[in-house]
Amino acid sequence: MSKSLKNAVVFITGASSGIGAATAAEFAKQGARLLLCARRVDLLRAMEPDLIEAGAAEVFSFNLDVRDRDEVEGTIATLSDAWGQIDVLVNNAGLSRGLTKLYEDDVENWEEMIDTNVKGLLYVTRAVVPGMVKRGHGHIINLGSIAGHIAYPGGHVYCGTKAAERLITDGLRIDLNGTPLRVTSIDPGMVETEFSNVRFRGDEARATKVYEGVVPLSAEDIAETIVWAATRPEHVMIQTVVLTPTAQANPYVLKRQTVEGRQ
Ligand code: NDP
Ligand code: 8X3
């Protein structure tokens, strides 16, 4: 029987767009209490009425930059009792910057990806998991990627951050063995969100080209998978889910539909 998430506190980082926003909507349908953070808190606040309408028991949104260790520690430590007892943590906040050869890339891109995708995930995890261990209850769901399994041209540091996520997730699972906590990595291929727009710093034409001729995964596809993992019975731990568009075998092998007569 699937596990009920009614009134469960679900904390989602990076909930202002894409996978994070869709995951909030999917957990809302389960009647969860949603704790949402991102830097664009205005977007989170604007989502709140729809989330309540969809079934969320309650929503609390706040501004948080996961790269800021003091802010992460301080904000999570001062959550009220009602919100501080987190049942499910979705470490989703993340980004890529650029697709330039490593030896020609801007070092700032690397700092931002490592600080967000690796250090941000660690800071949030370190702040949330001790409470879960104390309460003997909790599920940590991290966003990995097929980029963490195989590197692609220009992907280097982004792929490295997702490979780090994969092994950090495995390590946490080992450290929590013997407790009732569960640890999951969700590793998608191509999902159409703001991801490419962020990667190419607002170059819409270049971002749109990424998804040309393929039916990519949607943020909702990933959200449904996350909620599926979270609603398995307590004795079932989904360790890793790798999911891609049907047209994508791996980061290199992608079948694009072409207009007849053209490549
Ligand atoms: P989006 O760009 O649509 O969403 C990224 C989210 O992360 C936004 O809500 C953004 O909010 C938040 N975020 C970024 N930096 C920070 C920060 N420093 N502090 C807090 N929040 C932050 O992309 P996706 O939804 O696609 O990405 C979500 C996750 O999924 C990422 O970890 C990504 O690596 C992963 N992923 C994406 C895939 C894809 O093809 N799209 C495939 C595989 C994995 P704000 O800007 O308001 O802070
Ligand atoms: C995002 C998917 O393949 O563009 O993690 O890196 S990919």
Short mmCIF file of N, CA and C in Angstrom, two decimals, residues 86-259:
data_model
loop_
_atom_site.label_atom_id
_atom_site.label_comp_id
_atom_site.label_asym_id
_atom_site.label_seq_id
_atom_site.Cartn_x
_atom_site.Cartn_y
_atom_site.Cartn_z
N ILE A 86 10.70 18.19 9.23
CA ILE A 86 10.61 17.89 7.79
C ILE A 86 10.57 16.37 7.57
N ASP A 87 9.58 15.94 6.79
CA ASP A 87 9.43 14.51 6.49
C ASP A 87 10.14 14.13 5.19
N VAL A 88 10.04 15.02 4.18
CA VAL A 88 10.66 14.74 2.88
C VAL A 88 11.46 15.97 2.46
N LEU A 89 12.72 15.75 2.13
CA LEU A 89 13.56 16.84 1.61
C LEU A 89 13.84 16.55 0.14
N VAL A 90 13.51 17.50 -0.73
CA VAL A 90 13.86 17.35 -2.15
C VAL A 90 14.94 18.38 -2.48
N ASN A 91 16.16 17.90 -2.61
CA ASN A 91 17.29 18.76 -2.96
C ASN A 91 17.29 18.92 -4.47
N ASN A 92 16.60 19.96 -4.91
CA ASN A 92 16.38 20.15 -6.36
C ASN A 92 17.14 21.36 -6.90
N ALA A 93 17.37 22.38 -6.08
CA ALA A 93 18.01 23.62 -6.58
C ALA A 93 19.30 23.27 -7.31
N GLY A 94 19.42 23.78 -8.53
CA GLY A 94 20.62 23.47 -9.30
C GLY A 94 20.59 24.16 -10.64
N LEU A 95 21.75 24.18 -11.27
CA LEU A 95 21.84 24.86 -12.57
C LEU A 95 23.10 24.45 -13.31
N SER A 96 23.08 24.76 -14.61
CA SER A 96 24.30 24.63 -15.40
C SER A 96 24.60 26.01 -15.97
N ARG A 97 25.85 26.25 -16.28
CA ARG A 97 26.27 27.50 -16.90
C ARG A 97 27.23 27.18 -18.03
N GLY A 98 26.80 27.50 -19.26
CA GLY A 98 27.68 27.39 -20.42
C GLY A 98 27.88 25.97 -20.91
N LEU A 99 28.48 25.90 -22.09
CA LEU A 99 28.78 24.62 -22.73
C LEU A 99 30.08 24.79 -23.51
N THR A 100 31.04 25.45 -22.83
CA THR A 100 32.31 25.82 -23.45
C THR A 100 33.37 24.80 -23.06
N LYS A 101 34.37 24.65 -23.90
CA LYS A 101 35.46 23.71 -23.55
C LYS A 101 36.05 24.12 -22.20
N LEU A 102 36.37 23.12 -21.40
CA LEU A 102 36.86 23.37 -20.04
C LEU A 102 38.04 24.34 -20.01
N TYR A 103 38.97 24.13 -20.94
CA TYR A 103 40.20 24.94 -20.89
C TYR A 103 39.99 26.35 -21.42
N GLU A 104 38.76 26.64 -21.90
CA GLU A 104 38.47 28.01 -22.35
C GLU A 104 37.37 28.65 -21.52
N ASP A 105 36.87 27.92 -20.52
CA ASP A 105 35.66 28.36 -19.80
C ASP A 105 35.96 29.45 -18.78
N ASP A 106 34.89 30.13 -18.39
CA ASP A 106 34.96 31.16 -17.36
C ASP A 106 34.88 30.48 -15.99
N VAL A 107 35.86 30.71 -15.17
CA VAL A 107 35.95 30.05 -13.86
C VAL A 107 34.72 30.35 -12.99
N GLU A 108 34.13 31.54 -13.20
CA GLU A 108 32.93 31.90 -12.43
C GLU A 108 31.80 30.90 -12.65
N ASN A 109 31.72 30.36 -13.88
CA ASN A 109 30.68 29.35 -14.16
C ASN A 109 30.86 28.13 -13.23
N TRP A 110 32.10 27.74 -13.07
CA TRP A 110 32.38 26.55 -12.24
C TRP A 110 32.03 26.81 -10.78
N GLU A 111 32.41 28.01 -10.32
CA GLU A 111 32.14 28.36 -8.91
C GLU A 111 30.63 28.26 -8.66
N GLU A 112 29.84 28.84 -9.60
CA GLU A 112 28.40 28.89 -9.39
C GLU A 112 27.79 27.48 -9.38
N MET A 113 28.23 26.63 -10.31
CA MET A 113 27.68 25.27 -10.38
C MET A 113 28.09 24.44 -9.16
N ILE A 114 29.35 24.54 -8.79
CA ILE A 114 29.82 23.74 -7.64
C ILE A 114 29.16 24.25 -6.35
N ASP A 115 29.09 25.57 -6.21
CA ASP A 115 28.50 26.15 -4.99
C ASP A 115 27.02 25.79 -4.86
N THR A 116 26.32 25.75 -5.98
CA THR A 116 24.88 25.46 -5.93
C THR A 116 24.62 23.95 -5.87
N ASN A 117 25.13 23.24 -6.87
CA ASN A 117 24.74 21.83 -7.06
C ASN A 117 25.38 20.90 -6.03
N VAL A 118 26.57 21.26 -5.56
CA VAL A 118 27.25 20.36 -4.62
C VAL A 118 27.20 20.94 -3.19
N LYS A 119 27.76 22.15 -3.03
CA LYS A 119 27.84 22.68 -1.67
C LYS A 119 26.46 23.04 -1.13
N GLY A 120 25.60 23.59 -2.00
CA GLY A 120 24.24 23.94 -1.57
C GLY A 120 23.49 22.70 -1.09
N LEU A 121 23.60 21.63 -1.88
CA LEU A 121 22.93 20.37 -1.51
C LEU A 121 23.46 19.86 -0.16
N LEU A 122 24.78 19.98 0.02
CA LEU A 122 25.38 19.52 1.28
C LEU A 122 24.92 20.35 2.47
N TYR A 123 24.91 21.68 2.29
CA TYR A 123 24.50 22.56 3.41
C TYR A 123 23.07 22.24 3.86
N VAL A 124 22.17 22.12 2.87
CA VAL A 124 20.77 21.86 3.21
C VAL A 124 20.64 20.49 3.88
N THR A 125 21.33 19.51 3.33
CA THR A 125 21.26 18.15 3.88
C THR A 125 21.77 18.13 5.32
N ARG A 126 22.89 18.82 5.53
CA ARG A 126 23.49 18.85 6.89
C ARG A 126 22.56 19.51 7.90
N ALA A 127 21.78 20.49 7.40
CA ALA A 127 20.87 21.22 8.31
C ALA A 127 19.58 20.44 8.60
N VAL A 128 19.17 19.60 7.66
CA VAL A 128 17.86 18.94 7.79
C VAL A 128 17.95 17.52 8.37
N VAL A 129 18.97 16.77 7.95
CA VAL A 129 18.97 15.33 8.26
C VAL A 129 19.12 15.01 9.76
N PRO A 130 19.89 15.77 10.56
CA PRO A 130 19.96 15.42 11.99
C PRO A 130 18.58 15.36 12.66
N GLY A 131 17.70 16.27 12.31
CA GLY A 131 16.33 16.25 12.87
C GLY A 131 15.58 14.99 12.44
N MET A 132 15.79 14.59 11.18
CA MET A 132 15.13 13.37 10.70
C MET A 132 15.63 12.15 11.48
N VAL A 133 16.94 12.13 11.71
CA VAL A 133 17.53 10.99 12.43
C VAL A 133 16.96 10.95 13.85
N LYS A 134 16.89 12.12 14.48
CA LYS A 134 16.37 12.20 15.86
C LYS A 134 14.91 11.71 15.91
N ARG A 135 14.13 12.10 14.91
CA ARG A 135 12.71 11.71 14.91
C ARG A 135 12.51 10.29 14.37
N GLY A 136 13.58 9.71 13.79
CA GLY A 136 13.49 8.34 13.25
C GLY A 136 12.58 8.26 12.04
N HIS A 137 12.64 9.33 11.22
CA HIS A 137 11.70 9.37 10.10
C HIS A 137 12.18 10.38 9.06
N GLY A 138 12.18 10.01 7.79
CA GLY A 138 12.52 11.00 6.77
C GLY A 138 12.97 10.38 5.47
N HIS A 139 12.85 11.17 4.41
CA HIS A 139 13.24 10.72 3.07
C HIS A 139 13.97 11.87 2.39
N ILE A 140 15.16 11.61 1.91
CA ILE A 140 15.94 12.63 1.20
C ILE A 140 15.94 12.22 -0.27
N ILE A 141 15.50 13.15 -1.13
CA ILE A 141 15.43 12.88 -2.57
C ILE A 141 16.27 13.94 -3.28
N ASN A 142 17.34 13.49 -3.91
CA ASN A 142 18.27 14.43 -4.57
C ASN A 142 18.09 14.37 -6.09
N LEU A 143 18.25 15.53 -6.72
CA LEU A 143 18.20 15.59 -8.18
C LEU A 143 19.58 15.37 -8.75
N GLY A 144 19.75 14.22 -9.37
CA GLY A 144 20.98 13.94 -10.10
C GLY A 144 20.71 14.20 -11.57
N SER A 145 21.36 13.45 -12.44
CA SER A 145 21.20 13.63 -13.88
C SER A 145 21.93 12.50 -14.59
N ILE A 146 21.52 12.24 -15.84
CA ILE A 146 22.34 11.32 -16.64
C ILE A 146 23.72 11.94 -16.87
N ALA A 147 23.80 13.26 -16.70
CA ALA A 147 25.11 13.95 -16.82
C ALA A 147 26.08 13.50 -15.73
N GLY A 148 25.56 12.91 -14.66
CA GLY A 148 26.41 12.41 -13.59
C GLY A 148 26.89 10.99 -13.84
N HIS A 149 26.41 10.40 -14.93
CA HIS A 149 26.81 9.03 -15.27
C HIS A 149 27.80 9.02 -16.42
N ILE A 150 27.69 10.03 -17.30
CA ILE A 150 28.55 10.06 -18.49
C ILE A 150 28.75 11.53 -18.88
N ALA A 151 30.00 11.91 -19.10
CA ALA A 151 30.28 13.31 -19.48
C ALA A 151 29.98 13.54 -20.95
N TYR A 152 29.70 14.78 -21.30
CA TYR A 152 29.50 15.13 -22.72
C TYR A 152 30.28 16.39 -23.03
N PRO A 153 30.51 16.68 -24.31
CA PRO A 153 31.36 17.82 -24.67
C PRO A 153 30.85 19.12 -24.06
N GLY A 154 31.73 19.83 -23.40
CA GLY A 154 31.36 21.11 -22.77
C GLY A 154 30.63 20.94 -21.44
N GLY A 155 30.37 19.68 -21.05
CA GLY A 155 29.60 19.43 -19.82
C GLY A 155 30.46 19.38 -18.56
N HIS A 156 31.75 19.02 -18.75
CA HIS A 156 32.74 18.83 -17.67
C HIS A 156 32.30 19.13 -16.24
N VAL A 157 32.24 20.40 -15.85
CA VAL A 157 31.99 20.72 -14.43
C VAL A 157 30.54 20.42 -14.04
N TYR A 158 29.58 20.73 -14.94
CA TYR A 158 28.19 20.38 -14.62
C TYR A 158 28.10 18.87 -14.40
N CYS A 159 28.68 18.08 -15.32
CA CYS A 159 28.66 16.62 -15.18
C CYS A 159 29.35 16.22 -13.87
N GLY A 160 30.44 16.90 -13.56
CA GLY A 160 31.17 16.62 -12.32
C GLY A 160 30.30 16.86 -11.09
N THR A 161 29.49 17.93 -11.12
CA THR A 161 28.64 18.21 -9.95
C THR A 161 27.58 17.13 -9.79
N LYS A 162 27.10 16.62 -10.92
CA LYS A 162 26.05 15.59 -10.83
C LYS A 162 26.65 14.22 -10.49
N ALA A 163 27.90 13.99 -10.89
CA ALA A 163 28.60 12.77 -10.46
C ALA A 163 28.83 12.86 -8.95
N ALA A 164 29.17 14.06 -8.48
CA ALA A 164 29.35 14.27 -7.03
C ALA A 164 28.03 13.99 -6.30
N GLU A 165 26.94 14.51 -6.86
CA GLU A 165 25.61 14.25 -6.25
C GLU A 165 25.37 12.76 -6.12
N ARG A 166 25.72 12.00 -7.16
CA ARG A 166 25.45 10.55 -7.18
C ARG A 166 26.19 9.86 -6.04
N LEU A 167 27.46 10.20 -5.88
CA LEU A 167 28.26 9.52 -4.86
C LEU A 167 27.98 10.06 -3.46
N ILE A 168 27.65 11.35 -3.37
CA ILE A 168 27.25 11.90 -2.07
C ILE A 168 25.95 11.22 -1.61
N THR A 169 25.04 11.01 -2.56
CA THR A 169 23.77 10.34 -2.24
C THR A 169 24.04 8.91 -1.78
N ASP A 170 24.93 8.21 -2.49
CA ASP A 170 25.28 6.84 -2.08
C ASP A 170 25.91 6.84 -0.68
N GLY A 171 26.80 7.80 -0.45
CA GLY A 171 27.48 7.88 0.86
C GLY A 171 26.50 8.16 1.98
N LEU A 172 25.57 9.05 1.75
CA LEU A 172 24.56 9.37 2.78
C LEU A 172 23.72 8.13 3.07
N ARG A 173 23.38 7.39 2.00
CA ARG A 173 22.57 6.18 2.20
C ARG A 173 23.31 5.18 3.08
N ILE A 174 24.60 5.08 2.89
CA ILE A 174 25.41 4.17 3.72
C ILE A 174 25.41 4.66 5.17
N ASP A 175 25.62 5.96 5.35
CA ASP A 175 25.69 6.50 6.71
C ASP A 175 24.37 6.40 7.45
N LEU A 176 23.27 6.34 6.70
CA LEU A 176 21.94 6.26 7.34
C LEU A 176 21.46 4.82 7.46
N ASN A 177 22.27 3.89 6.97
CA ASN A 177 21.85 2.49 7.05
C ASN A 177 21.68 2.11 8.52
N GLY A 178 20.58 1.41 8.83
CA GLY A 178 20.28 1.07 10.21
C GLY A 178 19.29 2.04 10.82
N THR A 179 19.02 3.14 10.13
CA THR A 179 17.94 4.05 10.55
C THR A 179 16.76 3.82 9.59
N PRO A 180 15.59 4.34 9.93
CA PRO A 180 14.46 4.15 8.99
C PRO A 180 14.46 5.16 7.84
N LEU A 181 15.49 6.00 7.74
CA LEU A 181 15.49 7.03 6.69
C LEU A 181 15.78 6.42 5.32
N ARG A 182 15.23 7.06 4.28
CA ARG A 182 15.44 6.59 2.91
C ARG A 182 16.12 7.68 2.09
N VAL A 183 16.94 7.25 1.13
CA VAL A 183 17.71 8.20 0.31
C VAL A 183 17.57 7.79 -1.16
N THR A 184 17.18 8.75 -1.98
CA THR A 184 16.89 8.47 -3.40
C THR A 184 17.58 9.48 -4.30
N SER A 185 18.07 9.03 -5.43
CA SER A 185 18.56 9.95 -6.46
C SER A 185 17.68 9.80 -7.69
N ILE A 186 17.18 10.92 -8.19
CA ILE A 186 16.38 10.93 -9.42
C ILE A 186 17.27 11.52 -10.50
N ASP A 187 17.57 10.74 -11.53
CA ASP A 187 18.57 11.12 -12.53
C ASP A 187 17.96 11.23 -13.93
N PRO A 188 17.41 12.40 -14.26
CA PRO A 188 16.77 12.52 -15.57
C PRO A 188 17.75 12.83 -16.69
N GLY A 189 17.27 12.56 -17.91
CA GLY A 189 17.91 13.09 -19.12
C GLY A 189 17.28 14.45 -19.41
N MET A 190 17.05 14.70 -20.67
CA MET A 190 16.59 16.02 -21.11
C MET A 190 15.16 16.36 -20.63
N VAL A 191 15.06 17.41 -19.83
CA VAL A 191 13.75 17.88 -19.35
C VAL A 191 13.59 19.33 -19.79
N GLU A 192 12.48 19.66 -20.40
CA GLU A 192 12.31 21.05 -20.85
C GLU A 192 11.79 21.93 -19.70
N THR A 193 12.68 22.79 -19.23
CA THR A 193 12.39 23.71 -18.12
C THR A 193 13.14 25.01 -18.44
N GLU A 194 13.44 25.80 -17.42
CA GLU A 194 14.28 26.98 -17.65
C GLU A 194 15.77 26.62 -17.72
N PHE A 195 16.06 25.32 -17.55
CA PHE A 195 17.45 24.85 -17.45
C PHE A 195 18.36 25.38 -18.57
N SER A 196 17.93 25.20 -19.83
CA SER A 196 18.79 25.61 -20.95
C SER A 196 18.86 27.12 -21.07
N ASN A 197 17.77 27.76 -20.71
CA ASN A 197 17.75 29.22 -20.71
C ASN A 197 18.77 29.78 -19.71
N VAL A 198 18.86 29.12 -18.57
CA VAL A 198 19.84 29.53 -17.54
C VAL A 198 21.25 29.18 -18.04
N ARG A 199 21.37 27.99 -18.62
CA ARG A 199 22.70 27.56 -19.11
C ARG A 199 23.23 28.57 -20.12
N PHE A 200 22.36 29.03 -21.03
CA PHE A 200 22.79 29.94 -22.09
C PHE A 200 22.46 31.40 -21.77
N ARG A 201 22.26 31.68 -20.51
CA ARG A 201 22.07 33.05 -19.99
C ARG A 201 21.06 33.85 -20.79
N GLY A 202 19.88 33.25 -20.99
CA GLY A 202 18.77 33.99 -21.61
C GLY A 202 18.76 33.94 -23.13
N ASP A 203 19.66 33.20 -23.75
CA ASP A 203 19.66 33.07 -25.20
C ASP A 203 18.56 32.06 -25.59
N GLU A 204 17.35 32.61 -25.79
CA GLU A 204 16.15 31.79 -26.04
C GLU A 204 16.32 30.88 -27.25
N ALA A 205 16.90 31.45 -28.32
CA ALA A 205 17.01 30.68 -29.56
C ALA A 205 17.88 29.45 -29.33
N ARG A 206 18.96 29.63 -28.62
CA ARG A 206 19.87 28.51 -28.36
C ARG A 206 19.23 27.49 -27.41
N ALA A 207 18.48 28.01 -26.44
CA ALA A 207 17.81 27.13 -25.48
C ALA A 207 16.75 26.29 -26.20
N THR A 208 15.98 26.92 -27.06
CA THR A 208 14.91 26.21 -27.77
C THR A 208 15.48 25.11 -28.66
N LYS A 209 16.63 25.37 -29.25
CA LYS A 209 17.27 24.41 -30.16
C LYS A 209 17.60 23.08 -29.47
N VAL A 210 17.86 23.15 -28.17
CA VAL A 210 18.21 21.94 -27.42
C VAL A 210 17.10 20.89 -27.56
N TYR A 211 15.84 21.35 -27.61
CA TYR A 211 14.70 20.42 -27.58
C TYR A 211 14.10 20.19 -28.97
N GLU A 212 14.77 20.73 -30.00
CA GLU A 212 14.25 20.65 -31.36
C GLU A 212 14.16 19.21 -31.84
N GLY A 213 12.98 18.83 -32.35
CA GLY A 213 12.82 17.50 -32.96
C GLY A 213 12.73 16.36 -31.98
N VAL A 214 12.61 16.65 -30.69
CA VAL A 214 12.43 15.57 -29.69
C VAL A 214 11.26 15.92 -28.79
N VAL A 215 10.64 14.89 -28.26
CA VAL A 215 9.67 15.15 -27.19
C VAL A 215 10.45 14.97 -25.90
N PRO A 216 10.82 16.06 -25.25
CA PRO A 216 11.63 15.93 -24.03
C PRO A 216 10.76 15.48 -22.86
N LEU A 217 11.39 15.14 -21.77
CA LEU A 217 10.64 14.91 -20.54
C LEU A 217 10.07 16.25 -20.11
N SER A 218 8.96 16.20 -19.39
CA SER A 218 8.40 17.43 -18.82
C SER A 218 8.74 17.46 -17.33
N ALA A 219 8.65 18.64 -16.76
CA ALA A 219 8.89 18.76 -15.31
C ALA A 219 7.89 17.88 -14.55
N GLU A 220 6.69 17.75 -15.11
CA GLU A 220 5.65 16.92 -14.45
C GLU A 220 6.06 15.44 -14.46
N ASP A 221 6.72 15.00 -15.54
CA ASP A 221 7.19 13.60 -15.56
C ASP A 221 8.12 13.33 -14.38
N ILE A 222 8.98 14.29 -14.10
CA ILE A 222 9.95 14.10 -13.01
C ILE A 222 9.22 14.21 -11.66
N ALA A 223 8.31 15.17 -11.57
CA ALA A 223 7.56 15.35 -10.32
C ALA A 223 6.79 14.09 -9.95
N GLU A 224 6.17 13.48 -10.95
CA GLU A 224 5.40 12.24 -10.68
C GLU A 224 6.33 11.14 -10.19
N THR A 225 7.53 11.09 -10.74
CA THR A 225 8.50 10.05 -10.34
C THR A 225 8.97 10.29 -8.89
N ILE A 226 9.19 11.56 -8.57
CA ILE A 226 9.61 11.90 -7.20
C ILE A 226 8.53 11.51 -6.20
N VAL A 227 7.29 11.85 -6.52
CA VAL A 227 6.19 11.54 -5.58
C VAL A 227 5.97 10.03 -5.52
N TRP A 228 6.16 9.36 -6.64
CA TRP A 228 6.07 7.88 -6.63
C TRP A 228 7.10 7.30 -5.64
N ALA A 229 8.34 7.81 -5.72
CA ALA A 229 9.39 7.29 -4.81
C ALA A 229 9.02 7.59 -3.35
N ALA A 230 8.47 8.77 -3.12
CA ALA A 230 8.16 9.19 -1.74
C ALA A 230 6.95 8.46 -1.17
N THR A 231 6.11 7.91 -2.03
CA THR A 231 4.90 7.25 -1.54
C THR A 231 5.02 5.72 -1.50
N ARG A 232 6.24 5.20 -1.78
CA ARG A 232 6.41 3.74 -1.62
C ARG A 232 6.30 3.41 -0.12
N PRO A 233 5.86 2.18 0.19
CA PRO A 233 5.79 1.80 1.61
C PRO A 233 7.15 1.98 2.29
N GLU A 234 7.12 2.21 3.60
CA GLU A 234 8.33 2.53 4.37
C GLU A 234 9.48 1.54 4.19
N HIS A 235 9.14 0.25 3.90
CA HIS A 235 10.22 -0.75 3.79
C HIS A 235 10.84 -0.76 2.40
N VAL A 236 10.35 0.09 1.49
CA VAL A 236 10.86 0.12 0.12
C VAL A 236 11.65 1.41 -0.11
N MET A 237 12.94 1.26 -0.41
CA MET A 237 13.76 2.44 -0.72
C MET A 237 14.11 2.42 -2.20
N ILE A 238 13.59 3.39 -2.94
CA ILE A 238 13.98 3.55 -4.34
C ILE A 238 15.34 4.24 -4.30
N GLN A 239 16.38 3.56 -4.76
CA GLN A 239 17.73 4.14 -4.65
C GLN A 239 18.00 5.15 -5.75
N THR A 240 17.81 4.73 -7.00
CA THR A 240 18.11 5.60 -8.14
C THR A 240 17.08 5.36 -9.23
N VAL A 241 16.60 6.44 -9.79
CA VAL A 241 15.75 6.31 -10.98
C VAL A 241 16.43 7.09 -12.10
N VAL A 242 16.74 6.41 -13.19
CA VAL A 242 17.28 7.07 -14.38
C VAL A 242 16.15 7.10 -15.40
N LEU A 243 15.77 8.28 -15.84
CA LEU A 243 14.69 8.37 -16.84
C LEU A 243 15.05 9.38 -17.91
N THR A 244 14.77 9.01 -19.14
CA THR A 244 15.11 9.86 -20.28
C THR A 244 13.90 9.94 -21.22
N PRO A 245 13.90 10.90 -22.13
CA PRO A 245 12.91 10.83 -23.20
C PRO A 245 13.14 9.53 -23.98
N THR A 246 12.10 9.00 -24.56
CA THR A 246 12.26 7.75 -25.31
C THR A 246 13.27 7.94 -26.44
N ALA A 247 13.36 9.16 -26.95
CA ALA A 247 14.29 9.44 -28.06
C ALA A 247 15.74 9.56 -27.61
N GLN A 248 15.98 9.49 -26.29
CA GLN A 248 17.35 9.71 -25.79
C GLN A 248 17.89 8.43 -25.14
N ALA A 249 18.94 7.86 -25.74
CA ALA A 249 19.55 6.67 -25.14
C ALA A 249 20.58 7.07 -24.09
N ASN A 250 21.30 8.13 -24.37
CA ASN A 250 22.27 8.69 -23.42
C ASN A 250 22.59 10.12 -23.91
N PRO A 251 23.45 10.87 -23.23
CA PRO A 251 23.64 12.27 -23.65
C PRO A 251 24.08 12.41 -25.11
N TYR A 252 24.68 11.37 -25.70
CA TYR A 252 25.16 11.46 -27.08
C TYR A 252 24.16 10.93 -28.10
N VAL A 253 23.44 9.90 -27.70
CA VAL A 253 22.59 9.21 -28.66
C VAL A 253 21.15 9.69 -28.49
N LEU A 254 20.77 10.59 -29.38
CA LEU A 254 19.48 11.26 -29.29
C LEU A 254 18.91 11.32 -30.70
N LYS A 255 17.76 10.70 -30.90
CA LYS A 255 17.16 10.67 -32.23
C LYS A 255 16.22 11.87 -32.39
N ARG A 256 16.62 12.81 -33.23
CA ARG A 256 15.75 13.96 -33.50
C ARG A 256 14.93 13.65 -34.75
N GLN A 257 13.65 13.99 -34.70
CA GLN A 257 12.80 13.88 -35.89
C GLN A 257 13.17 15.03 -36.80
N THR A 258 13.40 14.74 -38.06
CA THR A 258 13.77 15.82 -38.97
C THR A 258 12.61 16.12 -39.91
N VAL A 259 12.55 17.36 -40.37
CA VAL A 259 11.56 17.71 -41.38
C VAL A 259 11.96 16.97 -42.65
#
